[in-house]
Structure formats: C-alpha cells, structure tokens
Amino acid sequence: MAASMASSKDPSMQMHNMEKDNKGAFETPFQTTSDEDRGVIINDYHSHASKLSFWTRLGVTPESFKKRTLADKHNQLNQTLKGRHLNMIAIGGSIGAGLFVGSGSALRRGGPAALLICFGIIGIMMFNVVYALGELAIMFPISGGFYTYSSRFIDRSWGFAMGWNYVLQWAVVLPLELVVAGLTVAYWGLEINVGIWITVFLLVIIIISIFGVLGYAEEEFVVSILKLITIIIFMIMGVIFACGGGPSNGQYGEYWGARLWYNPGAFADGFYGVCSVFVTAAFAFSGTELVGLAAAESENPQKALPSAIKQVFWRITLFFMGSLFFVGLLVAYDDPRLLGSGSLIDVSTSPFVIAANNAGIPAFGSFVNVVILLSVFSIGLSGVYGGSRTLCALAEQGYAPKMFAYIDRAGRPLPATIAIIACGPLAYVSLASSGATVFDWLLALSGLAALFTWGSICLAHIRFRAAWKYHGHTVDEIPFKAIFGVYGSWIGLTLIVLVLIAQFYTAIKPLDAEAFFISYLALPVVIFFYIIGYIWKRGKWMSIKDIDVDSGRREIDWDAYNEEAAKLANGPAWKRILHIVF
C-alpha cells in the first residue's frame, strides 16, 4: 500500500504517465486518486450541483447546455445513480426481445435441450465476464468503462477497435429496436403505418434522453421490474401447466410433463442445431456489460456495484434458465407458429405468447406483448446511453473528434448523444421493398459484436492481474475480487472463442457467401477498426512490465474496509451468506 501511494507522488512515475500520453495511450495522464483527492472531487461535484437550479440539473434550461468543468478530469459525467438503479440495470437491463421473441427461433432451430445448453454456456461466460468487469470498474472508476481497459491493459489499437465496435453496435441497435417496436404494435391489428410508430418511439427516446442518466435509469428501473414480474408469473404458470392445472379449454388441462422432450424430441437438428442457437443466446445477453459503464455515473460505485454484479447470477439462473426451461416444456420446436421467427421479428412467434394461447389465456399473451414492446423500447434507449458514453470516452482519449468529449452542466455528453440518436432514422429504411434485406445486414453488424467486447473484458482482467502481481501487489489489495479470480476470466475467454468457432461453422455450412457475411460480419468490421487504430496510434501489444496499474486507481479506506470485513466475519452465518449471494 505504501509503495502504491509513493508511486503516485513520485515525479518519475508522473513523467512516465506523461510519456505514455505523448505516445497516444491516454490523452489525459491518469493519476492515483487518494482518499483526500477523492473527497475534494466529490465535494466539488456536489458543490457544483448545489449551485445549479433543479431544472438546470434536470437538463431543461438554456444554462444546462453549457460546458461542465469539474475537478475530476477522468469523469465529468453525473454521479447520481443509486444502488437500486444499478441493481435493476444489472438484473433486468438486457432482458428483452432476445429472450421473449428470439428464444422462439432458437427453439425452432435447436430444440429445448439446445436452448438450455447454449443459454447455459453463454450464462457461465457472462457470469465471469461481469465479475471481471466489476473488479476493474471498482479499481479504475473511469468514464468509458471497459473500452478504456482494452487500451490500458492490452493494446491501444485494440482499444480503438473495441471502442468503435461498441459504438457501432449500439448505433445499429437503435434503429433495429425502433423497427421491432413498430412491428410489435401490429400484434393488436392496428392498421397504422409502421413508420408512424417508428417516429413516435424515436421522439419518446429523444425526450427521455433530455433528462440524461436519471431519465435512462428511472426508465430502466420501472421496465426491469415489469419484465421480472412477467417472467416470475410465467414460471409460476409453467409449473401449473406442466402439472396439468391449466384451464380446461386449453392444452394444459391434463398432466403435461416433459412429453415434448420425447416427441418431437430434445434436439431439432443435432450438433448443427446446437451451434446455431449460440448467436441468439449471445444477442439475448447483450447489454449486460452496461452495468460497468453505468458505474462511472453512480453515487458510490464501491458500495453499489458489487451488489449489482451479484444480481447477474440470479438473472442468469432464475430468470433466463428458469423461463427457458418452461418454454421447452410447453412449446414444441416444430410448432408451425415458430416458423415466423424470421428477419423482421414477428412477436406472435414468441414462445411466451404461444404458451399463453395454448393454455387458453390469450389475455396473458397480450400482456406479454406489452412487456415485449416496453423491453424493445428499453433496449433502444440503452443503445443511446451505451453508445453516447463510449463515443464520449473515445473523444476524451483522442480516438474520436474532440467535439464528442463535450459534457454539459446536466452531465449529458450532448454531441455524442445527438450522434447516436441521428442513427435512429435508419429505421425508416425498413419501409422500403428491400427493408428485410437491410434489416438482416444491420442485425449482422450487431450480432457478434458483443462477443468481442466480452472477450476483451476477460483478456484485460487477465493482463491486469498479471501486471498487478508483477509490480509487487497482492490480491488482498483488491477491494472487490472476481469470484473465480483470473481462472474465471480464462473460462469466459475460452467459451467466447468456442462460441465464435461454432458460429463460424454455422456460417460456412450453407456454402453461401451472403449467408456467411450476414452471420460473421462483425469480424471484418473489428479487423477494419483495428487496422485504422494501428495506422493512427501505432499501438502494439503491451508487455506486462509496461502496464501501469497505479495511475487512475481508486484508493480505498482500508481501515473502514477491514472493520466492515471483520464485522461480517464475526457476525451470524446467515449474514455472510446473504453478503456472498446479494
């Protein structure tokens, strides 16, 4: 500890940081944030906020659009997110069309067993990814989150590629979700042009974005609660239906059990079918990493983020795996209604809706559709949030035009937010005769992009731990540790590589060039960004000895930390269990 404190005050260390800056690693040299400095920054933030009117902080006055200048050079964003916001972003943030609708096409291609196997593998991978991200985010509370870790611990060129890949992913997701939201309304037979609904939803997203991070967080909080309630109700109904307690006018009025696992069977298309489900599972989990991005805007990430990270376990095991288990019990993979799960998403193919209709409870199907609509809208808003924050961080480090680094007095990265929202009108392309083809290509851009982001988080964590050890630090100096340590990140990285191989296999099997690029377009996009980054920044793979693990690191009040740990260790067993689980 003393060594790390000394290094932060050592002129040679600061010169080293400046040299790194001149090489383009970081435009602003990171410096260790001591407890005293941290207090100054927090006080400066609250002092700054207290001088502004309520409406200015809310972002609705002319003054709110002026540039913000805080003491914290690494984070000019608001730090107003509460623990409840982070918890809901973690536990319900990415539950959306991927689960409620995409699971239908996955069930059709792979069968119920493949559904559980693939989502389970992606779930294990995500569990380790999020814990690695949590460890890094608490150690280095920097605007831009995981993208900056790739630049810092792996390679500047790779960091450039990952940052722009993530921006592109969310910029594409916004018009995709607007199209799906417009099509979702058609479930109720309203004969209104989809373009009108696209316009309505885009305007609502713009209005919520005006209120900055709190607008996004409150929307996520409410919609996530609604999504979780829906899944819990569905699982309770699933138990009743499987036991034969459904309405007499439906299929589940007699004992149902696991008959569909025998006829038509557990697997729809053998090994190929299993491999084809992976990309749907990855798409369904996209957005999980947003909790790490949101940590930079939370009041107390050291306290709130560990709790939020632990919620991911419950989302994966209870909400994803539990609901998909009952989907496999109640809906046959050869159900003709699943055949509509094509490119432009048809919400009537949702296995949740099909199960409700099979049970003779169409009203629940309509309710699920409302939740799907809100979920799709929520993911679109997440696209604006995630894309704008990452674009702002890219600009701060000199990887994007400087104008995108502008943050106003309401804490909004205004130009970056406008740039992402400007991609929304791409949704109108779906109205053309070739709309389905364009939709496929847009979906291809975002399909595998998340896998590269997750793999980079695992690799950054592995290299951080190696550099941490090389520079004489111990694991005991890390306040929040990934539950399986560096081994968990190796497991996560290995599974990501295997999923990419499986997706490559499904892409080349049809021997169709267009089908291959639609399935694997994210790879050449990442390679393209890496080449641009290499030409621009001349980055190279960083050696362990050159990785700086001290600058920009949060200093912990170890007396308070140890006191809390001792209190927990001496407390009752149930408290220790609750601390581990929640």
PDB file of N, CA, C and O in Angstrom, residues 492-550:
ATOM      1  N   GLY A 492     -14.176 -17.717 -19.209  1.00  0.00           N
ATOM      2  CA  GLY A 492     -15.005 -16.860 -20.045  1.00  0.00           C
ATOM      3  C   GLY A 492     -14.413 -16.652 -21.426  1.00  0.00           C
ATOM      4  O   GLY A 492     -15.122 -16.757 -22.438  1.00  0.00           O
ATOM      5  N   LEU A 493     -13.103 -16.378 -21.488  1.00  0.00           N
ATOM      6  CA  LEU A 493     -12.438 -16.151 -22.772  1.00  0.00           C
ATOM      7  C   LEU A 493     -12.459 -17.411 -23.637  1.00  0.00           C
ATOM      8  O   LEU A 493     -12.695 -17.343 -24.849  1.00  0.00           O
ATOM      9  N   THR A 494     -12.235 -18.563 -23.012  1.00  0.00           N
ATOM     10  CA  THR A 494     -12.253 -19.829 -23.756  1.00  0.00           C
ATOM     11  C   THR A 494     -13.627 -20.104 -24.345  1.00  0.00           C
ATOM     12  O   THR A 494     -13.759 -20.507 -25.511  1.00  0.00           O
ATOM     13  N   LEU A 495     -14.680 -19.880 -23.559  1.00  0.00           N
ATOM     14  CA  LEU A 495     -16.038 -20.112 -24.041  1.00  0.00           C
ATOM     15  C   LEU A 495     -16.378 -19.163 -25.186  1.00  0.00           C
ATOM     16  O   LEU A 495     -17.059 -19.552 -26.142  1.00  0.00           O
ATOM     17  N   ILE A 496     -15.902 -17.920 -25.109  1.00  0.00           N
ATOM     18  CA  ILE A 496     -16.151 -16.961 -26.186  1.00  0.00           C
ATOM     19  C   ILE A 496     -15.504 -17.437 -27.488  1.00  0.00           C
ATOM     20  O   ILE A 496     -16.111 -17.372 -28.561  1.00  0.00           O
ATOM     21  N   VAL A 497     -14.279 -17.930 -27.404  1.00  0.00           N
ATOM     22  CA  VAL A 497     -13.586 -18.450 -28.588  1.00  0.00           C
ATOM     23  C   VAL A 497     -14.353 -19.642 -29.169  1.00  0.00           C
ATOM     24  O   VAL A 497     -14.543 -19.750 -30.384  1.00  0.00           O
ATOM     25  N   LEU A 498     -14.829 -20.533 -28.291  1.00  0.00           N
ATOM     26  CA  LEU A 498     -15.586 -21.703 -28.752  1.00  0.00           C
ATOM     27  C   LEU A 498     -16.895 -21.288 -29.426  1.00  0.00           C
ATOM     28  O   LEU A 498     -17.293 -21.882 -30.436  1.00  0.00           O
ATOM     29  N   VAL A 499     -17.557 -20.281 -28.874  1.00  0.00           N
ATOM     30  CA  VAL A 499     -18.803 -19.798 -29.481  1.00  0.00           C
ATOM     31  C   VAL A 499     -18.528 -19.185 -30.851  1.00  0.00           C
ATOM     32  O   VAL A 499     -19.289 -19.397 -31.809  1.00  0.00           O
ATOM     33  N   LEU A 500     -17.437 -18.439 -30.984  1.00  0.00           N
ATOM     34  CA  LEU A 500     -17.071 -17.868 -32.283  1.00  0.00           C
ATOM     35  C   LEU A 500     -16.773 -18.966 -33.302  1.00  0.00           C
ATOM     36  O   LEU A 500     -17.133 -18.850 -34.480  1.00  0.00           O
ATOM     37  N   ILE A 501     -16.128 -20.038 -32.850  1.00  0.00           N
ATOM     38  CA  ILE A 501     -15.851 -21.174 -33.744  1.00  0.00           C
ATOM     39  C   ILE A 501     -17.158 -21.842 -34.177  1.00  0.00           C
ATOM     40  O   ILE A 501     -17.354 -22.181 -35.349  1.00  0.00           O
ATOM     41  N   ALA A 502     -18.079 -22.021 -33.208  1.00  0.00           N
ATOM     42  CA  ALA A 502     -19.376 -22.640 -33.515  1.00  0.00           C
ATOM     43  C   ALA A 502     -20.159 -21.794 -34.509  1.00  0.00           C
ATOM     44  O   ALA A 502     -20.774 -22.315 -35.451  1.00  0.00           O
ATOM     45  N   GLN A 503     -20.115 -20.477 -34.321  1.00  0.00           N
ATOM     46  CA  GLN A 503     -20.823 -19.589 -35.242  1.00  0.00           C
ATOM     47  C   GLN A 503     -20.170 -19.596 -36.622  1.00  0.00           C
ATOM     48  O   GLN A 503     -20.854 -19.501 -37.646  1.00  0.00           O
ATOM     49  N   PHE A 504     -18.843 -19.736 -36.674  1.00  0.00           N
ATOM     50  CA  PHE A 504     -18.142 -19.829 -37.953  1.00  0.00           C
ATOM     51  C   PHE A 504     -18.583 -21.092 -38.693  1.00  0.00           C
ATOM     52  O   PHE A 504     -18.803 -21.067 -39.916  1.00  0.00           O
ATOM     53  N   TYR A 505     -18.743 -22.181 -37.947  1.00  0.00           N
ATOM     54  CA  TYR A 505     -19.189 -23.447 -38.537  1.00  0.00           C
ATOM     55  C   TYR A 505     -20.583 -23.303 -39.152  1.00  0.00           C
ATOM     56  O   TYR A 505     -20.835 -23.733 -40.281  1.00  0.00           O
ATOM     57  N   THR A 506     -21.505 -22.662 -38.413  1.00  0.00           N
ATOM     58  CA  THR A 506     -22.860 -22.493 -38.943  1.00  0.00           C
ATOM     59  C   THR A 506     -22.883 -21.504 -40.112  1.00  0.00           C
ATOM     60  O   THR A 506     -23.764 -21.570 -40.965  1.00  0.00           O
ATOM     61  N   ALA A 507     -21.885 -20.592 -40.153  1.00  0.00           N
ATOM     62  CA  ALA A 507     -21.844 -19.594 -41.227  1.00  0.00           C
ATOM     63  C   ALA A 507     -21.363 -20.189 -42.542  1.00  0.00           C
ATOM     64  O   ALA A 507     -21.833 -19.801 -43.615  1.00  0.00           O
ATOM     65  N   ILE A 508     -20.404 -21.140 -42.466  1.00  0.00           N
ATOM     66  CA  ILE A 508     -19.840 -21.683 -43.708  1.00  0.00           C
ATOM     67  C   ILE A 508     -20.573 -22.920 -44.207  1.00  0.00           C
ATOM     68  O   ILE A 508     -20.444 -23.286 -45.378  1.00  0.00           O
ATOM     69  N   LYS A 509     -21.366 -23.576 -43.355  1.00  0.00           N
ATOM     70  CA  LYS A 509     -22.007 -24.827 -43.766  1.00  0.00           C
ATOM     71  C   LYS A 509     -22.930 -24.663 -44.974  1.00  0.00           C
ATOM     72  O   LYS A 509     -22.924 -25.521 -45.865  1.00  0.00           O
ATOM     73  N   PRO A 510     -23.725 -23.571 -45.059  1.00  0.00           N
ATOM     74  CA  PRO A 510     -24.593 -23.447 -46.246  1.00  0.00           C
ATOM     75  C   PRO A 510     -23.835 -23.184 -47.543  1.00  0.00           C
ATOM     76  O   PRO A 510     -24.431 -23.232 -48.624  1.00  0.00           O
ATOM     77  N   LEU A 511     -22.513 -22.879 -47.475  1.00  0.00           N
ATOM     78  CA  LEU A 511     -21.688 -22.571 -48.650  1.00  0.00           C
ATOM     79  C   LEU A 511     -22.313 -21.437 -49.469  1.00  0.00           C
ATOM     80  O   LEU A 511     -22.421 -21.500 -50.697  1.00  0.00           O
ATOM     81  N   ASP A 512     -22.713 -20.399 -48.758  1.00  0.00           N
ATOM     82  CA  ASP A 512     -23.342 -19.231 -49.372  1.00  0.00           C
ATOM     83  C   ASP A 512     -22.613 -17.996 -48.849  1.00  0.00           C
ATOM     84  O   ASP A 512     -22.597 -17.745 -47.646  1.00  0.00           O
ATOM     85  N   ALA A 513     -21.990 -17.219 -49.764  1.00  0.00           N
ATOM     86  CA  ALA A 513     -21.171 -16.076 -49.357  1.00  0.00           C
ATOM     87  C   ALA A 513     -21.995 -15.032 -48.604  1.00  0.00           C
ATOM     88  O   ALA A 513     -21.569 -14.499 -47.571  1.00  0.00           O
ATOM     89  N   GLU A 514     -23.205 -14.740 -49.104  1.00  0.00           N
ATOM     90  CA  GLU A 514     -24.041 -13.733 -48.445  1.00  0.00           C
ATOM     91  C   GLU A 514     -24.435 -14.190 -47.050  1.00  0.00           C
ATOM     92  O   GLU A 514     -24.383 -13.417 -46.085  1.00  0.00           O
ATOM     93  N   ALA A 515     -24.803 -15.474 -46.939  1.00  0.00           N
ATOM     94  CA  ALA A 515     -25.186 -16.016 -45.630  1.00  0.00           C
ATOM     95  C   ALA A 515     -24.013 -15.982 -44.657  1.00  0.00           C
ATOM     96  O   ALA A 515     -24.182 -15.722 -43.456  1.00  0.00           O
ATOM     97  N   PHE A 516     -22.793 -16.212 -45.189  1.00  0.00           N
ATOM     98  CA  PHE A 516     -21.610 -16.188 -44.325  1.00  0.00           C
ATOM     99  C   PHE A 516     -21.388 -14.793 -43.755  1.00  0.00           C
ATOM    100  O   PHE A 516     -21.181 -14.626 -42.552  1.00  0.00           O
ATOM    101  N   PHE A 517     -21.438 -13.769 -44.603  1.00  0.00           N
ATOM    102  CA  PHE A 517     -21.165 -12.412 -44.119  1.00  0.00           C
ATOM    103  C   PHE A 517     -22.283 -11.896 -43.220  1.00  0.00           C
ATOM    104  O   PHE A 517     -22.036 -11.110 -42.302  1.00  0.00           O
ATOM    105  N   ILE A 518     -23.519 -12.332 -43.470  1.00  0.00           N
ATOM    106  CA  ILE A 518     -24.612 -11.940 -42.580  1.00  0.00           C
ATOM    107  C   ILE A 518     -24.395 -12.539 -41.194  1.00  0.00           C
ATOM    108  O   ILE A 518     -24.703 -11.924 -40.170  1.00  0.00           O
ATOM    109  N   SER A 519     -23.815 -13.742 -41.151  1.00  0.00           N
ATOM    110  CA  SER A 519     -23.570 -14.401 -39.873  1.00  0.00           C
ATOM    111  C   SER A 519     -22.294 -13.909 -39.186  1.00  0.00           C
ATOM    112  O   SER A 519     -22.190 -13.950 -37.964  1.00  0.00           O
ATOM    113  N   TYR A 520     -21.315 -13.440 -39.979  1.00  0.00           N
ATOM    114  CA  TYR A 520     -19.981 -13.179 -39.415  1.00  0.00           C
ATOM    115  C   TYR A 520     -19.451 -11.794 -39.765  1.00  0.00           C
ATOM    116  O   TYR A 520     -18.246 -11.564 -39.761  1.00  0.00           O
ATOM    117  N   LEU A 521     -20.349 -10.848 -40.049  1.00  0.00           N
ATOM    118  CA  LEU A 521     -19.922  -9.528 -40.491  1.00  0.00           C
ATOM    119  C   LEU A 521     -19.141  -8.774 -39.419  1.00  0.00           C
ATOM    120  O   LEU A 521     -18.275  -7.947 -39.727  1.00  0.00           O
ATOM    121  N   ALA A 522     -19.424  -9.053 -38.146  1.00  0.00           N
ATOM    122  CA  ALA A 522     -18.766  -8.324 -37.056  1.00  0.00           C
ATOM    123  C   ALA A 522     -17.245  -8.510 -37.087  1.00  0.00           C
ATOM    124  O   ALA A 522     -16.502  -7.594 -36.721  1.00  0.00           O
ATOM    125  N   LEU A 523     -16.759  -9.682 -37.528  1.00  0.00           N
ATOM    126  CA  LEU A 523     -15.314  -9.942 -37.533  1.00  0.00           C
ATOM    127  C   LEU A 523     -14.559  -9.007 -38.480  1.00  0.00           C
ATOM    128  O   LEU A 523     -13.604  -8.345 -38.054  1.00  0.00           O
ATOM    129  N   PRO A 524     -14.941  -8.909 -39.774  1.00  0.00           N
ATOM    130  CA  PRO A 524     -14.218  -7.959 -40.636  1.00  0.00           C
ATOM    131  C   PRO A 524     -14.361  -6.515 -40.178  1.00  0.00           C
ATOM    132  O   PRO A 524     -13.448  -5.709 -40.400  1.00  0.00           O
ATOM    133  N   VAL A 525     -15.464  -6.176 -39.511  1.00  0.00           N
ATOM    134  CA  VAL A 525     -15.631  -4.818 -39.001  1.00  0.00           C
ATOM    135  C   VAL A 525     -14.607  -4.540 -37.908  1.00  0.00           C
ATOM    136  O   VAL A 525     -13.956  -3.482 -37.889  1.00  0.00           O
ATOM    137  N   VAL A 526     -14.426  -5.491 -36.992  1.00  0.00           N
ATOM    138  CA  VAL A 526     -13.436  -5.337 -35.918  1.00  0.00           C
ATOM    139  C   VAL A 526     -12.025  -5.247 -36.502  1.00  0.00           C
ATOM    140  O   VAL A 526     -11.211  -4.417 -36.073  1.00  0.00           O
ATOM    141  N   ILE A 527     -11.728  -6.098 -37.480  1.00  0.00           N
ATOM    142  CA  ILE A 527     -10.409  -6.070 -38.115  1.00  0.00           C
ATOM    143  C   ILE A 527     -10.169  -4.717 -38.780  1.00  0.00           C
ATOM    144  O   ILE A 527      -9.078  -4.139 -38.690  1.00  0.00           O
ATOM    145  N   PHE A 528     -11.192  -4.185 -39.446  1.00  0.00           N
ATOM    146  CA  PHE A 528     -11.089  -2.875 -40.097  1.00  0.00           C
ATOM    147  C   PHE A 528     -10.766  -1.782 -39.069  1.00  0.00           C
ATOM    148  O   PHE A 528      -9.862  -0.961 -39.274  1.00  0.00           O
ATOM    149  N   PHE A 529     -11.485  -1.771 -37.960  1.00  0.00           N
ATOM    150  CA  PHE A 529     -11.239  -0.767 -36.919  1.00  0.00           C
ATOM    151  C   PHE A 529      -9.836  -0.926 -36.319  1.00  0.00           C
ATOM    152  O   PHE A 529      -9.169   0.062 -35.997  1.00  0.00           O
ATOM    153  N   TYR A 530      -9.391  -2.180 -36.176  1.00  0.00           N
ATOM    154  CA  TYR A 530      -8.062  -2.415 -35.616  1.00  0.00           C
ATOM    155  C   TYR A 530      -6.977  -1.854 -36.545  1.00  0.00           C
ATOM    156  O   TYR A 530      -6.014  -1.224 -36.083  1.00  0.00           O
ATOM    157  N   ILE A 531      -7.140  -2.075 -37.840  1.00  0.00           N
ATOM    158  CA  ILE A 531      -6.162  -1.564 -38.808  1.00  0.00           C
ATOM    159  C   ILE A 531      -6.118  -0.036 -38.766  1.00  0.00           C
ATOM    160  O   ILE A 531      -5.036   0.575 -38.766  1.00  0.00           O
ATOM    161  N   ILE A 532      -7.299   0.609 -38.720  1.00  0.00           N
ATOM    162  CA  ILE A 532      -7.353   2.071 -38.628  1.00  0.00           C
ATOM    163  C   ILE A 532      -6.657   2.534 -37.347  1.00  0.00           C
ATOM    164  O   ILE A 532      -5.865   3.488 -37.359  1.00  0.00           O
ATOM    165  N   GLY A 533      -6.943   1.850 -36.231  1.00  0.00           N
ATOM    166  CA  GLY A 533      -6.325   2.210 -34.960  1.00  0.00           C
ATOM    167  C   GLY A 533      -4.818   2.042 -34.986  1.00  0.00           C
ATOM    168  O   GLY A 533      -4.076   2.874 -34.436  1.00  0.00           O
ATOM    169  N   TYR A 534      -4.355   0.991 -35.649  1.00  0.00           N
ATOM    170  CA  TYR A 534      -2.912   0.745 -35.706  1.00  0.00           C
ATOM    171  C   TYR A 534      -2.218   1.813 -36.551  1.00  0.00           C
ATOM    172  O   TYR A 534      -1.159   2.334 -36.184  1.00  0.00           O
ATOM    173  N   ILE A 535      -2.833   2.158 -37.691  1.00  0.00           N
ATOM    174  CA  ILE A 535      -2.246   3.190 -38.555  1.00  0.00           C
ATOM    175  C   ILE A 535      -2.207   4.531 -37.831  1.00  0.00           C
ATOM    176  O   ILE A 535      -1.234   5.280 -37.924  1.00  0.00           O
ATOM    177  N   TRP A 536      -3.269   4.829 -37.082  1.00  0.00           N
ATOM    178  CA  TRP A 536      -3.395   6.118 -36.426  1.00  0.00           C
ATOM    179  C   TRP A 536      -2.528   6.210 -35.174  1.00  0.00           C
ATOM    180  O   TRP A 536      -1.753   7.146 -34.991  1.00  0.00           O
ATOM    181  N   LYS A 537      -2.610   5.198 -34.293  1.00  0.00           N
ATOM    182  CA  LYS A 537      -1.951   5.276 -32.989  1.00  0.00           C
ATOM    183  C   LYS A 537      -0.651   4.477 -32.900  1.00  0.00           C
ATOM    184  O   LYS A 537       0.093   4.619 -31.931  1.00  0.00           O
ATOM    185  N   ARG A 538      -0.412   3.621 -33.891  1.00  0.00           N
ATOM    186  CA  ARG A 538       0.798   2.794 -33.882  1.00  0.00           C
ATOM    187  C   ARG A 538       0.920   2.025 -32.569  1.00  0.00           C
ATOM    188  O   ARG A 538       1.989   1.920 -31.974  1.00  0.00           O
ATOM    189  N   GLY A 539      -0.202   1.521 -32.108  1.00  0.00           N
ATOM    190  CA  GLY A 539      -0.191   0.767 -30.859  1.00  0.00           C
ATOM    191  C   GLY A 539       0.417  -0.603 -31.046  1.00  0.00           C
ATOM    192  O   GLY A 539       0.479  -1.142 -32.153  1.00  0.00           O
ATOM    193  N   LYS A 540       0.900  -1.154 -29.984  1.00  0.00           N
ATOM    194  CA  LYS A 540       1.442  -2.513 -30.025  1.00  0.00           C
ATOM    195  C   LYS A 540       1.031  -3.238 -28.755  1.00  0.00           C
ATOM    196  O   LYS A 540       0.629  -2.632 -27.764  1.00  0.00           O
ATOM    197  N   TRP A 541       1.129  -4.557 -28.815  1.00  0.00           N
ATOM    198  CA  TRP A 541       0.797  -5.385 -27.658  1.00  0.00           C
ATOM    199  C   TRP A 541       1.664  -4.968 -26.475  1.00  0.00           C
ATOM    200  O   TRP A 541       2.883  -4.948 -26.559  1.00  0.00           O
ATOM    201  N   MET A 542       1.012  -4.621 -25.373  1.00  0.00           N
ATOM    202  CA  MET A 542       1.742  -4.105 -24.219  1.00  0.00           C
ATOM    203  C   MET A 542       2.353  -5.238 -23.411  1.00  0.00           C
ATOM    204  O   MET A 542       1.689  -6.241 -23.128  1.00  0.00           O
ATOM    205  N   SER A 543       3.614  -5.098 -23.052  1.00  0.00           N
ATOM    206  CA  SER A 543       4.253  -6.084 -22.184  1.00  0.00           C
ATOM    207  C   SER A 543       3.793  -5.855 -20.751  1.00  0.00           C
ATOM    208  O   SER A 543       3.415  -4.742 -20.379  1.00  0.00           O
ATOM    209  N   ILE A 544       3.831  -6.902 -19.962  1.00  0.00           N
ATOM    210  CA  ILE A 544       3.348  -6.839 -18.574  1.00  0.00           C
ATOM    211  C   ILE A 544       4.086  -5.758 -17.789  1.00  0.00           C
ATOM    212  O   ILE A 544       3.490  -5.006 -17.020  1.00  0.00           O
ATOM    213  N   LYS A 545       5.380  -5.637 -18.011  1.00  0.00           N
ATOM    214  CA  LYS A 545       6.173  -4.674 -17.225  1.00  0.00           C
ATOM    215  C   LYS A 545       5.824  -3.230 -17.560  1.00  0.00           C
ATOM    216  O   LYS A 545       6.050  -2.326 -16.759  1.00  0.00           O
ATOM    217  N   ASP A 546       5.247  -2.990 -18.734  1.00  0.00           N
ATOM    218  CA  ASP A 546       4.908  -1.622 -19.146  1.00  0.00           C
ATOM    219  C   ASP A 546       3.492  -1.211 -18.750  1.00  0.00           C
ATOM    220  O   ASP A 546       3.106  -0.059 -18.933  1.00  0.00           O
ATOM    221  N   ILE A 547       2.713  -2.155 -18.238  1.00  0.00           N
ATOM    222  CA  ILE A 547       1.339  -1.832 -17.849  1.00  0.00           C
ATOM    223  C   ILE A 547       1.339  -1.094 -16.519  1.00  0.00           C
ATOM    224  O   ILE A 547       1.905  -1.565 -15.529  1.00  0.00           O
ATOM    225  N   ASP A 548       0.713   0.060 -16.495  1.00  0.00           N
ATOM    226  CA  ASP A 548       0.638   0.889 -15.289  1.00  0.00           C
ATOM    227  C   ASP A 548      -0.628   0.534 -14.515  1.00  0.00           C
ATOM    228  O   ASP A 548      -1.733   0.727 -15.005  1.00  0.00           O
ATOM    229  N   VAL A 549      -0.463   0.006 -13.304  1.00  0.00           N
ATOM    230  CA  VAL A 549      -1.619  -0.401 -12.501  1.00  0.00           C
ATOM    231  C   VAL A 549      -1.906   0.584 -11.373  1.00  0.00           C
ATOM    232  O   VAL A 549      -2.778   0.340 -10.539  1.00  0.00           O
ATOM    233  N   ASP A 550      -1.169   1.691 -11.310  1.00  0.00           N
ATOM    234  CA  ASP A 550      -1.336   2.627 -10.202  1.00  0.00           C
ATOM    235  C   ASP A 550      -2.096   3.892 -10.591  1.00  0.00           C
ATOM    236  O   ASP A 550      -2.922   4.374  -9.818  1.00  0.00           O
TER     237      ASP A 550
END
